[in-house]
Amino acid sequence: MEREGILVVISGFAGAGKGTIVKGLMEKYEDYALSVSMTTRAPRPGETEGISYFFVDKEKFEQTIAEGGLIEYANYCGNYYGTPKAYVEAQLRAGKDVILEIEIQGAMQIKRMYPTALLLFITPPDADTLRRRLVGRGTETMEVINKRMARAVNEAEGIEEYDYIIVNDTIERAIADTRAVIGAAHARPFRNGRLIQGLREELRLMSIQHRND
Ligand code: 5GP
């Protein structure tokens, strides 16, 4: 049976393991399309243009906003980040679940624009684990880490806006939980209108056919 794609937003504190969960989902399953964001942040070692992000300058980013080319965007710790529209809409039309790994301001824009989007918030089991993961990653300076930890205080205020929380204690478990939640979202009646209408029609016909049994 053909099914509609779900727009899946994955947010969470920096260092919560969103990237690892998304990577695991993409490697294990073929059902998902991952949106590649545009950003004005400089590439980190090992990041690839067009795979990690589309790396652009501020002028290009602002031009894309003006052209209506982004479905959401935000300024995060001094850089722009945004989701290109064309890819997301094409994949949803093709029935794929599209994953956006974005921060909370962008997630709230998506919630307003696409009320049926599924919003997941990834969190570590506690704040200590978060700081240890950020420091252990070794990709940011202490100044950036402290900025991101301070930001987490504000982000934590918005958790109730999300549909589900995924606690990233062990990565395998977090991937399985995320998969299960997306699977459950597909089972909501409002996403299965055609199935429901078909069933009702069949039941009506059957009751007419067997009226005189
Ligand atoms: P990072 O610099 O660590 O790659 O990303 C910083 C934050 O920006 C992360 O929370 C990440 O999820 C978020 N982010 C990445 N792409 C987008 C996007 O397209 N839109 C928004 N709103 N946030 C994004």
Short mmCIF file of C-alpha atoms and ligand atoms in Angstrom, two decimals:
data_model
loop_
_atom_site.label_atom_id
_atom_site.label_comp_id
_atom_site.label_asym_id
_atom_site.label_seq_id
_atom_site.Cartn_x
_atom_site.Cartn_y
_atom_site.Cartn_z
CA MET A 1 0.00 0.00 0.00
CA GLU A 2 1.37 3.41 -0.87
CA ARG A 3 1.79 5.68 2.11
CA GLU A 4 2.42 9.34 2.65
CA GLY A 5 5.85 10.54 3.72
CA ILE A 6 6.21 12.16 7.13
CA LEU A 7 8.27 15.27 7.74
CA VAL A 8 10.38 14.21 10.75
CA VAL A 9 12.13 16.95 12.73
CA ILE A 10 14.97 15.83 14.96
CA SER A 11 16.27 18.40 17.44
CA GLY A 12 18.24 18.23 20.65
CA PHE A 13 21.11 19.83 22.49
CA ALA A 14 24.46 20.03 20.73
CA GLY A 15 26.25 16.83 21.73
CA ALA A 16 23.04 14.89 22.41
CA GLY A 17 23.87 12.49 19.59
CA LYS A 18 21.34 13.63 16.95
CA GLY A 19 23.87 13.23 14.17
CA THR A 20 24.81 9.70 15.23
CA ILE A 21 21.17 8.65 15.49
CA VAL A 22 20.34 10.08 12.07
CA LYS A 23 23.42 8.43 10.53
CA GLY A 24 22.42 5.09 12.08
CA LEU A 25 18.87 5.38 10.75
CA MET A 26 20.10 6.19 7.25
CA GLU A 27 22.57 3.29 7.25
CA LYS A 28 20.13 0.71 8.61
CA TYR A 29 16.99 1.56 6.69
CA GLU A 30 16.10 2.72 3.20
CA ASP A 31 12.82 4.42 4.08
CA TYR A 32 14.26 7.81 4.89
CA ALA A 33 15.49 10.81 2.92
CA LEU A 34 17.87 13.13 4.75
CA SER A 35 17.62 16.83 4.02
CA VAL A 36 20.99 18.60 3.59
CA SER A 37 20.91 22.08 5.12
CA MET A 38 22.47 25.28 3.94
CA THR A 39 24.75 27.09 6.39
CA THR A 40 27.13 30.03 6.67
CA ARG A 41 29.22 28.11 9.26
CA ALA A 42 32.73 27.13 8.13
CA PRO A 43 33.20 23.42 7.33
CA ARG A 44 34.74 21.29 10.09
CA PRO A 45 37.52 18.86 9.23
CA GLY A 46 35.98 15.84 7.50
CA GLU A 47 32.79 17.62 6.40
CA THR A 48 31.89 17.47 2.71
CA GLU A 49 30.11 20.08 0.61
CA GLY A 50 26.64 18.87 -0.42
CA ILE A 51 26.69 15.94 2.03
CA SER A 52 27.25 17.51 5.45
CA TYR A 53 25.89 20.90 4.41
CA PHE A 54 25.76 23.30 1.50
CA PHE A 55 28.36 25.78 2.74
CA VAL A 56 27.59 29.30 1.52
CA ASP A 57 28.39 32.90 2.41
CA LYS A 58 25.95 35.28 4.07
CA GLU A 59 24.99 36.96 0.78
CA LYS A 60 24.05 33.68 -0.87
CA PHE A 61 22.08 32.60 2.22
CA GLU A 62 20.14 35.86 2.34
CA GLN A 63 19.46 35.66 -1.38
CA THR A 64 18.02 32.14 -0.92
CA ILE A 65 15.75 33.43 1.87
CA ALA A 66 14.57 36.26 -0.39
CA GLU A 67 13.80 33.79 -3.20
CA GLY A 68 11.65 31.69 -0.85
CA GLY A 69 14.03 28.76 -1.25
CA LEU A 70 14.04 27.70 2.42
CA ILE A 71 11.19 26.12 4.40
CA GLU A 72 12.73 27.38 7.65
CA TYR A 73 15.93 29.03 8.80
CA ALA A 74 17.51 30.23 12.01
CA ASN A 75 20.54 31.97 13.39
CA TYR A 76 22.37 29.59 15.72
CA CYS A 77 25.44 30.78 17.66
CA GLY A 78 26.23 33.44 15.05
CA ASN A 79 25.64 31.44 11.86
CA TYR A 80 22.67 30.94 9.57
CA TYR A 81 21.24 27.46 9.04
CA GLY A 82 18.26 26.63 6.79
CA THR A 83 16.41 23.81 5.05
CA PRO A 84 16.18 23.96 1.23
CA LYS A 85 12.57 23.61 0.11
CA ALA A 86 12.73 21.77 -3.23
CA TYR A 87 14.32 18.52 -1.99
CA VAL A 88 11.99 18.19 1.02
CA GLU A 89 8.83 18.72 -0.97
CA ALA A 90 9.89 16.35 -3.78
CA GLN A 91 10.77 13.55 -1.34
CA LEU A 92 7.53 13.93 0.63
CA ARG A 93 5.56 13.75 -2.62
CA ALA A 94 7.49 10.55 -3.50
CA GLY A 95 6.30 9.01 -0.21
CA LYS A 96 9.62 9.16 1.67
CA ASP A 97 9.90 10.14 5.32
CA VAL A 98 12.13 13.21 5.25
CA ILE A 99 14.44 13.82 8.19
CA LEU A 100 15.44 17.34 9.18
CA GLU A 101 18.13 17.60 11.82
CA ILE A 102 17.54 21.16 12.94
CA GLU A 103 17.57 23.36 16.03
CA ILE A 104 14.53 24.48 17.97
CA GLN A 105 13.69 27.83 16.29
CA GLY A 106 13.57 26.10 12.93
CA ALA A 107 11.57 23.23 14.43
CA MET A 108 8.92 25.70 15.65
CA GLN A 109 8.66 27.24 12.15
CA ILE A 110 8.14 23.74 10.71
CA LYS A 111 5.46 23.02 13.33
CA ARG A 112 3.53 26.11 12.21
CA MET A 113 3.97 25.52 8.47
CA TYR A 114 3.51 21.73 8.47
CA PRO A 115 1.14 20.89 11.35
CA THR A 116 1.38 17.14 10.66
CA ALA A 117 5.19 17.08 11.00
CA LEU A 118 6.56 14.74 13.68
CA LEU A 119 8.85 16.51 16.15
CA LEU A 120 11.39 14.48 18.11
CA PHE A 121 13.69 15.85 20.80
CA ILE A 122 16.89 13.92 21.51
CA THR A 123 18.37 14.31 24.96
CA PRO A 124 21.23 12.70 26.86
CA PRO A 125 20.28 11.10 30.19
CA ASP A 126 21.78 14.07 32.12
CA ALA A 127 23.68 17.36 31.73
CA ASP A 128 27.02 15.86 32.76
CA THR A 129 26.91 13.38 29.88
CA LEU A 130 26.16 16.23 27.50
CA ARG A 131 29.20 18.27 28.53
CA ARG A 132 31.47 15.22 28.44
CA ARG A 133 30.30 14.36 24.91
CA LEU A 134 30.84 17.92 23.67
CA VAL A 135 34.35 18.10 25.12
CA GLY A 136 35.18 14.55 23.97
CA ARG A 137 34.17 15.32 20.39
CA GLY A 138 37.17 17.65 20.23
CA THR A 139 35.80 19.59 17.26
CA GLU A 140 35.01 22.85 19.08
CA THR A 141 36.91 25.32 21.21
CA MET A 142 35.97 25.67 24.91
CA GLU A 143 34.42 29.05 24.04
CA VAL A 144 32.07 27.41 21.50
CA ILE A 145 31.30 24.55 23.90
CA ASN A 146 30.34 26.99 26.65
CA LYS A 147 28.17 28.93 24.18
CA ARG A 148 26.37 25.73 23.20
CA MET A 149 25.90 24.64 26.83
CA ALA A 150 24.41 28.07 27.61
CA ARG A 151 22.11 27.71 24.64
CA ALA A 152 20.96 24.30 25.94
CA VAL A 153 19.46 26.07 28.98
CA ASN A 154 17.08 27.98 26.67
CA GLU A 155 16.44 25.01 24.41
CA ALA A 156 15.36 22.90 27.39
CA GLU A 157 12.45 25.33 27.91
CA GLY A 158 10.95 24.29 24.58
CA ILE A 159 10.96 20.50 24.99
CA GLU A 160 7.19 20.25 25.57
CA GLU A 161 6.59 21.66 22.08
CA TYR A 162 7.88 18.36 20.66
CA ASP A 163 5.80 15.21 20.14
CA TYR A 164 8.29 12.72 21.62
CA ILE A 165 11.50 12.66 23.64
CA ILE A 166 14.20 10.14 22.76
CA VAL A 167 16.72 9.56 25.57
CA ASN A 168 20.08 8.78 24.02
CA ASP A 169 21.57 6.49 26.62
CA THR A 170 22.89 3.81 24.30
CA ILE A 171 22.97 4.66 20.64
CA GLU A 172 21.44 1.38 19.41
CA ARG A 173 18.49 1.81 21.73
CA ALA A 174 18.00 5.45 20.68
CA ILE A 175 18.01 4.46 16.98
CA ALA A 176 15.47 1.70 17.64
CA ASP A 177 13.25 4.09 19.66
CA THR A 178 13.37 6.71 16.90
CA ARG A 179 12.45 4.10 14.29
CA ALA A 180 9.57 2.87 16.48
CA VAL A 181 8.16 6.37 17.00
CA ILE A 182 8.23 7.13 13.26
CA GLY A 183 6.57 3.75 12.62
CA ALA A 184 3.86 4.53 15.18
CA ALA A 185 3.22 7.91 13.56
CA HIS A 186 2.37 6.10 10.32
CA ALA A 187 -0.34 4.19 12.20
CA ARG A 188 -2.28 7.35 13.17
CA PRO A 189 -5.77 7.30 11.62
CA PHE A 190 -5.36 10.75 10.05
CA ARG A 191 -2.50 9.41 7.93
CA ASN A 192 -4.55 6.43 6.79
CA GLY A 193 -7.59 8.09 5.31
CA ARG A 194 -7.59 6.00 2.14
CA LEU A 195 -7.34 2.71 4.05
CA ILE A 196 -10.18 3.74 6.33
CA GLN A 197 -12.44 4.90 3.48
CA GLY A 198 -11.71 1.68 1.56
CA LEU A 199 -12.56 -0.47 4.56
CA ARG A 200 -15.81 1.39 5.19
CA GLU A 201 -16.81 0.99 1.56
CA GLU A 202 -16.02 -2.76 1.54
CA LEU A 203 -17.93 -3.29 4.77
CA ARG A 204 -20.97 -1.45 3.41
CA LEU A 205 -20.95 -3.51 0.19
CA MET A 206 -20.48 -6.75 2.09
CA SER A 207 -23.37 -6.03 4.41
CA ILE A 208 -25.62 -5.32 1.39
CA GLN A 209 -24.52 -8.54 -0.37
CA HIS A 210 -25.19 -10.67 2.70
CA ARG A 211 -28.38 -8.89 3.73
CA ASN A 212 -30.53 -11.92 3.00
CA ASP A 213 -28.16 -14.70 4.18
P1 5GP B 1 26.34 22.28 13.76
O1 5GP B 1 27.04 23.61 13.61
O2 5GP B 1 26.75 21.57 15.02
O3 5GP B 1 26.45 21.43 12.52
O4 5GP B 1 24.79 22.61 13.92
C1 5GP B 1 24.36 23.50 14.90
C2 5GP B 1 22.86 23.39 15.08
O5 5GP B 1 22.17 23.79 13.90
C3 5GP B 1 22.41 21.95 15.36
O6 5GP B 1 21.47 22.00 16.43
C4 5GP B 1 21.76 21.54 14.08
O7 5GP B 1 20.73 20.58 14.29
C5 5GP B 1 21.18 22.87 13.61
N1 5GP B 1 20.87 22.88 12.17
C6 5GP B 1 21.50 22.24 11.17
N2 5GP B 1 20.89 22.49 10.01
C7 5GP B 1 19.84 23.30 10.28
C8 5GP B 1 18.81 23.90 9.48
O8 5GP B 1 18.70 23.72 8.27
N3 5GP B 1 17.91 24.69 10.12
C9 5GP B 1 17.96 24.92 11.46
N4 5GP B 1 17.01 25.68 11.98
N5 5GP B 1 18.90 24.35 12.24
C10 5GP B 1 19.83 23.57 11.66
#
